[in-house]
CSV table of C-alpha atoms in Angstrom, one decimal:
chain,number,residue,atom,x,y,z
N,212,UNK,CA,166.3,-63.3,234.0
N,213,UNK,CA,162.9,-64.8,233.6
N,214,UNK,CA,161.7,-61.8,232.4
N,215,UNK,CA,164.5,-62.1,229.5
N,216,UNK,CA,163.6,-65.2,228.7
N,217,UNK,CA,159.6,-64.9,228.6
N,218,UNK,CA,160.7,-61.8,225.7
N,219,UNK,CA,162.5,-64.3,223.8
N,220,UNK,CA,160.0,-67.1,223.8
N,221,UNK,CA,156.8,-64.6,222.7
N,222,UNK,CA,157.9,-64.6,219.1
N,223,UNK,CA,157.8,-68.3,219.1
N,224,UNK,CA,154.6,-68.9,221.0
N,225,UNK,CA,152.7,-66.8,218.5
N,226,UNK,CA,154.3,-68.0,215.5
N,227,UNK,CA,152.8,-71.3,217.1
N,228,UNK,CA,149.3,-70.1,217.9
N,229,UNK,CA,149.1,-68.6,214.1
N,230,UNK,CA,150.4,-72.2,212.7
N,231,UNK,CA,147.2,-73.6,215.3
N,232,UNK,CA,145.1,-71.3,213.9
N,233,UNK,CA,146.0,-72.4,210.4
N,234,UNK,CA,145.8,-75.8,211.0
N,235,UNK,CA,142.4,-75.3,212.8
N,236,UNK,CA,141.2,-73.4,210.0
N,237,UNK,CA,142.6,-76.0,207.1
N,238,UNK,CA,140.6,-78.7,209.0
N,239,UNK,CA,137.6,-77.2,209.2
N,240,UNK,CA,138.0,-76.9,205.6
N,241,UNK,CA,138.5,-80.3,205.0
N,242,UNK,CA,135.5,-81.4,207.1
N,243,UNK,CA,133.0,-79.3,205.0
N,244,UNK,CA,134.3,-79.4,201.9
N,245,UNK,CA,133.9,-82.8,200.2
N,246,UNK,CA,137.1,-84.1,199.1
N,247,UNK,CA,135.2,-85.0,195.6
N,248,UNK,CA,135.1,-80.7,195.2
N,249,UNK,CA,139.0,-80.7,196.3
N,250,UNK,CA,139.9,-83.6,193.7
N,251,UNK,CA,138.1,-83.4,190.6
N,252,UNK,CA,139.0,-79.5,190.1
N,253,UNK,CA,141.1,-79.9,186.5
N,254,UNK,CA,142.1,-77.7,184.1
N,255,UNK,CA,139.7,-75.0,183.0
N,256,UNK,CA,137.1,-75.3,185.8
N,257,UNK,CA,135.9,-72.2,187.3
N,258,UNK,CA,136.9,-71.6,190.8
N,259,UNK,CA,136.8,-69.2,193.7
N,260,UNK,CA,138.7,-68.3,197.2
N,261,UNK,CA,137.0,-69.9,200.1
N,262,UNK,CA,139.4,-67.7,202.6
N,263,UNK,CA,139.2,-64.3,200.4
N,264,UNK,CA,137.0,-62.6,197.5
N,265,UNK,CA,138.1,-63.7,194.3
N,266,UNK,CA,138.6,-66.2,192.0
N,267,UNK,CA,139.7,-67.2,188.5
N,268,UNK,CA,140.2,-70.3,186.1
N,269,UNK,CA,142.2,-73.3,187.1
N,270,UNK,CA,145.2,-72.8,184.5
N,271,UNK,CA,147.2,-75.5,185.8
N,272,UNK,CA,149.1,-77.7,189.3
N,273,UNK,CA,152.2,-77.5,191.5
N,274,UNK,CA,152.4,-81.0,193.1
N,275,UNK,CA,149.1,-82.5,194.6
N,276,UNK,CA,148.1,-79.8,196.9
N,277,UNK,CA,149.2,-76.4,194.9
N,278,UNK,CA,146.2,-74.7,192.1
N,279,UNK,CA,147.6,-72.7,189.8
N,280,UNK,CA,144.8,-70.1,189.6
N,281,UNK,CA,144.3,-67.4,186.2
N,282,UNK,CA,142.3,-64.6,187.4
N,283,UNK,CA,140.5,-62.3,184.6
N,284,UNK,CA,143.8,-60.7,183.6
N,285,UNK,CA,146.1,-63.8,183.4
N,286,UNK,CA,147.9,-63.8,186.2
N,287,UNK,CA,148.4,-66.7,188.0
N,288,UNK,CA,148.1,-67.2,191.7
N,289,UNK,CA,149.9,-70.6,193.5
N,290,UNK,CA,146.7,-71.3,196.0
N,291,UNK,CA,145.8,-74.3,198.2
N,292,UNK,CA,143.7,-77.0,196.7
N,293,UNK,CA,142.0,-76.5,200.4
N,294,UNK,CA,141.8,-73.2,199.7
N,295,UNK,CA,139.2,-73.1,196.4
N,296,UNK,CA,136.4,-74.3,195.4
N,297,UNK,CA,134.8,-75.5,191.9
N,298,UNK,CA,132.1,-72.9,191.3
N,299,UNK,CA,129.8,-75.4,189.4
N,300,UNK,CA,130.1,-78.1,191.8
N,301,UNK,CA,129.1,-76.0,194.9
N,302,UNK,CA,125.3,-77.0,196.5
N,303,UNK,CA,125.2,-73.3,197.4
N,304,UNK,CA,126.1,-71.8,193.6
N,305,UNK,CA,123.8,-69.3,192.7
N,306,UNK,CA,125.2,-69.4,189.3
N,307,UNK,CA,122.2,-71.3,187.5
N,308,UNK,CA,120.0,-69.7,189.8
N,309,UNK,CA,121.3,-65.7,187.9
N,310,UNK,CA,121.1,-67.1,184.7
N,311,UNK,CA,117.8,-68.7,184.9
N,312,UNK,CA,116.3,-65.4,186.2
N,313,UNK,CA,118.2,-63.8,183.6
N,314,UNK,CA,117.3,-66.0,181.0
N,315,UNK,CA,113.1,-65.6,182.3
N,316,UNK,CA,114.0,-61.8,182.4
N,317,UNK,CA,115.2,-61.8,178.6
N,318,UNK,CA,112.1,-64.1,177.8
N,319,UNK,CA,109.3,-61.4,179.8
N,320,UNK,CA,111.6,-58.3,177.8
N,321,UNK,CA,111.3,-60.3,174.4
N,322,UNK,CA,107.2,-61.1,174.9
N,323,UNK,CA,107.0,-57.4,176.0
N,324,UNK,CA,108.8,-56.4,172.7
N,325,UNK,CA,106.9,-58.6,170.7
N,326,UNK,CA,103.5,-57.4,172.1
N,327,UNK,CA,104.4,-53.6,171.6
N,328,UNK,CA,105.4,-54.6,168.1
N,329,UNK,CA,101.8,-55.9,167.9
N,330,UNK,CA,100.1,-53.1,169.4
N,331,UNK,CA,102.2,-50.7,167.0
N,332,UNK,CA,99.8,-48.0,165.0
N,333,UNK,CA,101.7,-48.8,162.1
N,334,UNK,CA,101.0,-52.7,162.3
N,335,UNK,CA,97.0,-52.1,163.3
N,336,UNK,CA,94.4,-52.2,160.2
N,337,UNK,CA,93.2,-48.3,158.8
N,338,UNK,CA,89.8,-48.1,159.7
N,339,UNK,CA,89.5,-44.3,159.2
N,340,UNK,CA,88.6,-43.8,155.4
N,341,UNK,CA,88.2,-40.3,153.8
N,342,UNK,CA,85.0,-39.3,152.0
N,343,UNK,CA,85.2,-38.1,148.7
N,344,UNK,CA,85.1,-34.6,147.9
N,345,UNK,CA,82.3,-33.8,145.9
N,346,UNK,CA,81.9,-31.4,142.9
N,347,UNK,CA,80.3,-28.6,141.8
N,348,UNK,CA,77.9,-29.4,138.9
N,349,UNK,CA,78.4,-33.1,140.3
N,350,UNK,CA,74.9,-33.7,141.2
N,351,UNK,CA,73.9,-34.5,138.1
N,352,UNK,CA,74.6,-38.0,136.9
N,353,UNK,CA,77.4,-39.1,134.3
N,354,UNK,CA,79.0,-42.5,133.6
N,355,UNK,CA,81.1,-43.5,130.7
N,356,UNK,CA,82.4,-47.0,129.8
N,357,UNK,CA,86.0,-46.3,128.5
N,358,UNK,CA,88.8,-49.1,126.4
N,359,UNK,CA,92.6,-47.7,126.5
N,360,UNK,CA,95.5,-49.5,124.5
N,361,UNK,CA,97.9,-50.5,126.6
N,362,UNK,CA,100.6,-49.8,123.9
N,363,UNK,CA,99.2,-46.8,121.9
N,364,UNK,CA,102.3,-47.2,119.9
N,365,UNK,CA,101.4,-50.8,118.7
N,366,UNK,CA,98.4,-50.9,118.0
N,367,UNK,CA,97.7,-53.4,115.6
N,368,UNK,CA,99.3,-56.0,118.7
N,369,UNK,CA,98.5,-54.1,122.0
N,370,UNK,CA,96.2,-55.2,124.5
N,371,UNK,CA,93.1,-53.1,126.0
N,372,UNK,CA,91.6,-52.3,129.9
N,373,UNK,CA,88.4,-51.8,130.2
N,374,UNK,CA,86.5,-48.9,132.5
N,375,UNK,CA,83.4,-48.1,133.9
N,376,UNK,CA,84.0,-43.6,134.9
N,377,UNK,CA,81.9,-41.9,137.5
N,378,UNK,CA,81.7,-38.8,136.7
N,379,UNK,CA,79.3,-37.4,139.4
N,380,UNK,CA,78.9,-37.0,143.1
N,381,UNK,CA,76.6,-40.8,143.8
N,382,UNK,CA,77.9,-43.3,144.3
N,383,UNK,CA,77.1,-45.9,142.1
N,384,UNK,CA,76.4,-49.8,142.4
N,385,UNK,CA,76.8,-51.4,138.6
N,386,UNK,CA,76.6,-54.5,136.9
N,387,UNK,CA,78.4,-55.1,133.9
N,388,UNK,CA,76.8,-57.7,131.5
N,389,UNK,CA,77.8,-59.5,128.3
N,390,UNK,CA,74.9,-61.2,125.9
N,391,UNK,CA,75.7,-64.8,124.5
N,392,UNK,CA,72.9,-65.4,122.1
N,393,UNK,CA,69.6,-64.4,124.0
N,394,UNK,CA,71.2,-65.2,127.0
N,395,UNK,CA,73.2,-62.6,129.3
N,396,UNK,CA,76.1,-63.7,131.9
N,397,UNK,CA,77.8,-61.1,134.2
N,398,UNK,CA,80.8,-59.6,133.4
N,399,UNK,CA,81.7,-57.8,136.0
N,400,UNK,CA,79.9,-55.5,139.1
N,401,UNK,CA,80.7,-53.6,142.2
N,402,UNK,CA,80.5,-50.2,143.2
N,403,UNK,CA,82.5,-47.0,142.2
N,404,UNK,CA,82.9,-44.3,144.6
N,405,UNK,CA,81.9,-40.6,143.2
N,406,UNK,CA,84.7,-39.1,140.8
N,407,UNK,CA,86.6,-42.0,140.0
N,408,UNK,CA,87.1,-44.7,137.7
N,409,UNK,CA,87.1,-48.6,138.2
N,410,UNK,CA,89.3,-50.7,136.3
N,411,UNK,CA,87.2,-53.8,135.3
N,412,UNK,CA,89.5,-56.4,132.9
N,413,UNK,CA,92.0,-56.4,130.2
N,414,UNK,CA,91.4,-58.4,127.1
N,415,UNK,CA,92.7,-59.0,123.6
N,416,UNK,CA,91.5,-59.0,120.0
N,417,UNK,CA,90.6,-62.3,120.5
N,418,UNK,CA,87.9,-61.3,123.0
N,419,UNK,CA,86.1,-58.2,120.9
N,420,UNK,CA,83.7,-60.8,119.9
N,421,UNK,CA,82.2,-61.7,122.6
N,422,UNK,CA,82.3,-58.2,124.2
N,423,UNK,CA,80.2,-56.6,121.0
N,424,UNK,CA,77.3,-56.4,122.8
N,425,UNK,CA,77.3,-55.6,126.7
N,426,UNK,CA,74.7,-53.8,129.3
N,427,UNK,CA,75.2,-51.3,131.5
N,428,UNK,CA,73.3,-51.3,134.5
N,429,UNK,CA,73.4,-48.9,137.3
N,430,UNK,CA,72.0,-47.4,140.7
N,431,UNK,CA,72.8,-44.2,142.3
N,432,UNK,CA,73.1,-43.2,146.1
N,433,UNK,CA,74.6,-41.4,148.4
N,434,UNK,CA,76.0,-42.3,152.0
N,435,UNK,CA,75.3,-40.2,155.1
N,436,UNK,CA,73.2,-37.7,153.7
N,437,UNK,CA,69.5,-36.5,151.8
N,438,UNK,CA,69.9,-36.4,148.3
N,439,UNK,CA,67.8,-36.2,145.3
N,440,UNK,CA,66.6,-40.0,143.6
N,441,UNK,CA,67.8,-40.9,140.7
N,442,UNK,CA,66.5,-43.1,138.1
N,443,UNK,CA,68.1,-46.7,137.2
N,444,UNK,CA,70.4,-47.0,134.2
N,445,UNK,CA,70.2,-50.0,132.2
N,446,UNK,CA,71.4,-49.3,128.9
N,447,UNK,CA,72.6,-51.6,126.3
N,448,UNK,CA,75.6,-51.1,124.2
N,449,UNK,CA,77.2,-51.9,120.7
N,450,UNK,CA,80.2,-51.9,120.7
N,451,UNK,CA,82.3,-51.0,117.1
N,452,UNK,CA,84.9,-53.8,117.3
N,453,UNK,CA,86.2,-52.1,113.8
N,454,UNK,CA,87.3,-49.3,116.1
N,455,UNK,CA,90.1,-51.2,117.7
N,456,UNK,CA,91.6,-51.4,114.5
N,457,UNK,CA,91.7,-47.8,114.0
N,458,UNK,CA,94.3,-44.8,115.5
N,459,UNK,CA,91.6,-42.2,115.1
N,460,UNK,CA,88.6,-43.5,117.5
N,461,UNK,CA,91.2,-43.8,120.2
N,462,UNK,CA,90.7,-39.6,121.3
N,463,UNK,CA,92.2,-37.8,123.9
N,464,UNK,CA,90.5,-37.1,126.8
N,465,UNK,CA,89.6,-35.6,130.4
N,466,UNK,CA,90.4,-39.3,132.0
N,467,UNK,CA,93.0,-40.8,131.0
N,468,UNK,CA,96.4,-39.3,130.0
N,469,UNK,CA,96.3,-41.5,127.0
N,470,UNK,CA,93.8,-41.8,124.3
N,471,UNK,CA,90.9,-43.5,125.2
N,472,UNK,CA,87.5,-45.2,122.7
N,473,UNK,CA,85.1,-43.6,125.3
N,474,UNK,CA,80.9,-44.7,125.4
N,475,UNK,CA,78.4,-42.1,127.2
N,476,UNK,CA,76.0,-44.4,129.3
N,477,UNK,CA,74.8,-41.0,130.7
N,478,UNK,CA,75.7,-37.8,131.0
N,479,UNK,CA,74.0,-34.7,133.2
N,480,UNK,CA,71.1,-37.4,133.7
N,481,UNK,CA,70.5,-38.0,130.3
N,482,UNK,CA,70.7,-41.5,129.6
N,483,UNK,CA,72.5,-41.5,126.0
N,484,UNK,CA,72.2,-45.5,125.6
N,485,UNK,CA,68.8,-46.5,125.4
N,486,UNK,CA,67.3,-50.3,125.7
């Protein structure tokens, strides 16, 4: 008979040890977890499960002691206020502690971006420059100082360039000079490389006046390598302002694609301008 009865009262001693075990656990809850963490959760805060992994966002409250919690795919869960905790409002959160490194981590990616941007080929100066090819029959020195019309077509209104043409393998330092009265002021100077052409100003009909009489002076050299001296150019020119007028002194030409008034300066190191 005792027997009997110790079967019948096991049920109910362990469904009192489990409620001990609960209370025990709910009050060592309580004793760590400030009541200000239990208390101020409200709507919206961020919590998680202090007995079990998991949390959610607080969507709403059953009483005083019941949380509504809304976990990532809306479903609510009735949980003890004892039971969660406000994630932002726990001294062990590691929450700012992630997105601070993250946040450094996006910083150190960004620099490193930027500084490979900076270090791209494409971004770095071209240093490397090609010589020019020379020529057969280029060793012998030609230079041409050339007017093209703008608009061939309207001539009577158009506006001109002016040129200085290399026409040999030197290169060739010039200065391009305009008399005013006895006086001479410079006009323009620089070098041209060989073979090529450098554009020196564009001017009107206004300005053939004081262009009418201009010097050409030059020095040829070349870079990196022996080569035979050549004399110095200075020649002075006249120029025919009457020929802007005209369609027939603008000729076609090995230069230009349009018709050109060209003056030889020199040509196969005969100087066809002389002081």
């Amino acid at each position: 008979m005792s027997f009997g009865l110790t079967l019948r009262l096991c049920p109910k001693i362990f469904m009192l040890g489990k409620i001990q075990i609960n209370l025990v656990f709910h009050l060592l809850i309580c004793t760590f977890v400030p009541k200000k963490r239990i208390n101020a959760m409200k709507i919206g805060d961020q919590v998680r499960f202090l007995s079990e992994i998991g949390g959610g966002r607080v969507a709403g409250f059953q009483g005083k002691n019941i949380v509504l919690v809304e976990d990532e795919d809306g479903f609510q869960m009735p949980m003890l206020k004892t039971e969660v905790v406000v994630v932002g409002e726990e001294d062990y959160d590691t929450k700012h502690v992630v997105e601070a490194k993250a946040q450094s981590a996006k910083a150190a990616m960004k620099g490193s971006d930027e500084e490979e941007l900076e270090n791209e080929p494409a971004d770095k100066p071209i240093t490397f420059k090609a010589k020019p090819e020379e020529r057969a029959g280029g060793d012998k020195l030609s230079a041409y100082l050339a007017f093209v019309p703008m608009d061939m077509k309207e001539l009577s209104q158009t506006r001109f360039e002016s040129y200085l043409i290399n026409d040999s393998n030197y290169y060739l330092r010039y200065v391009y000079l305009i008399a005013e009265g006895a006086a001479w002021s410079v006009r323009a100077e620089g070098e041209i490389e060989p073979n090529t052409k450098e554009y020196i100003e564009e001017f009107g009909r206004e300005d053939l006046n004081t262009l009418e009489h201009c010097c050409i002076q030059l020095i040829a050299y070349k870079r990196d390598k022996h080569f035979l001296l050549k004399p110095t150019v200075n020649a002075q020119v006249r120029i025919d302002t009457v020929k802007f007028y005209k369609l027939h002194a603008f000729r076609e030409n090995m230069f230009f694609e349009q018709p050109a008034l060209i003056y030889t300066i020199i040509e196969n190191d005969v100087q066809k301008v002389k002081l």
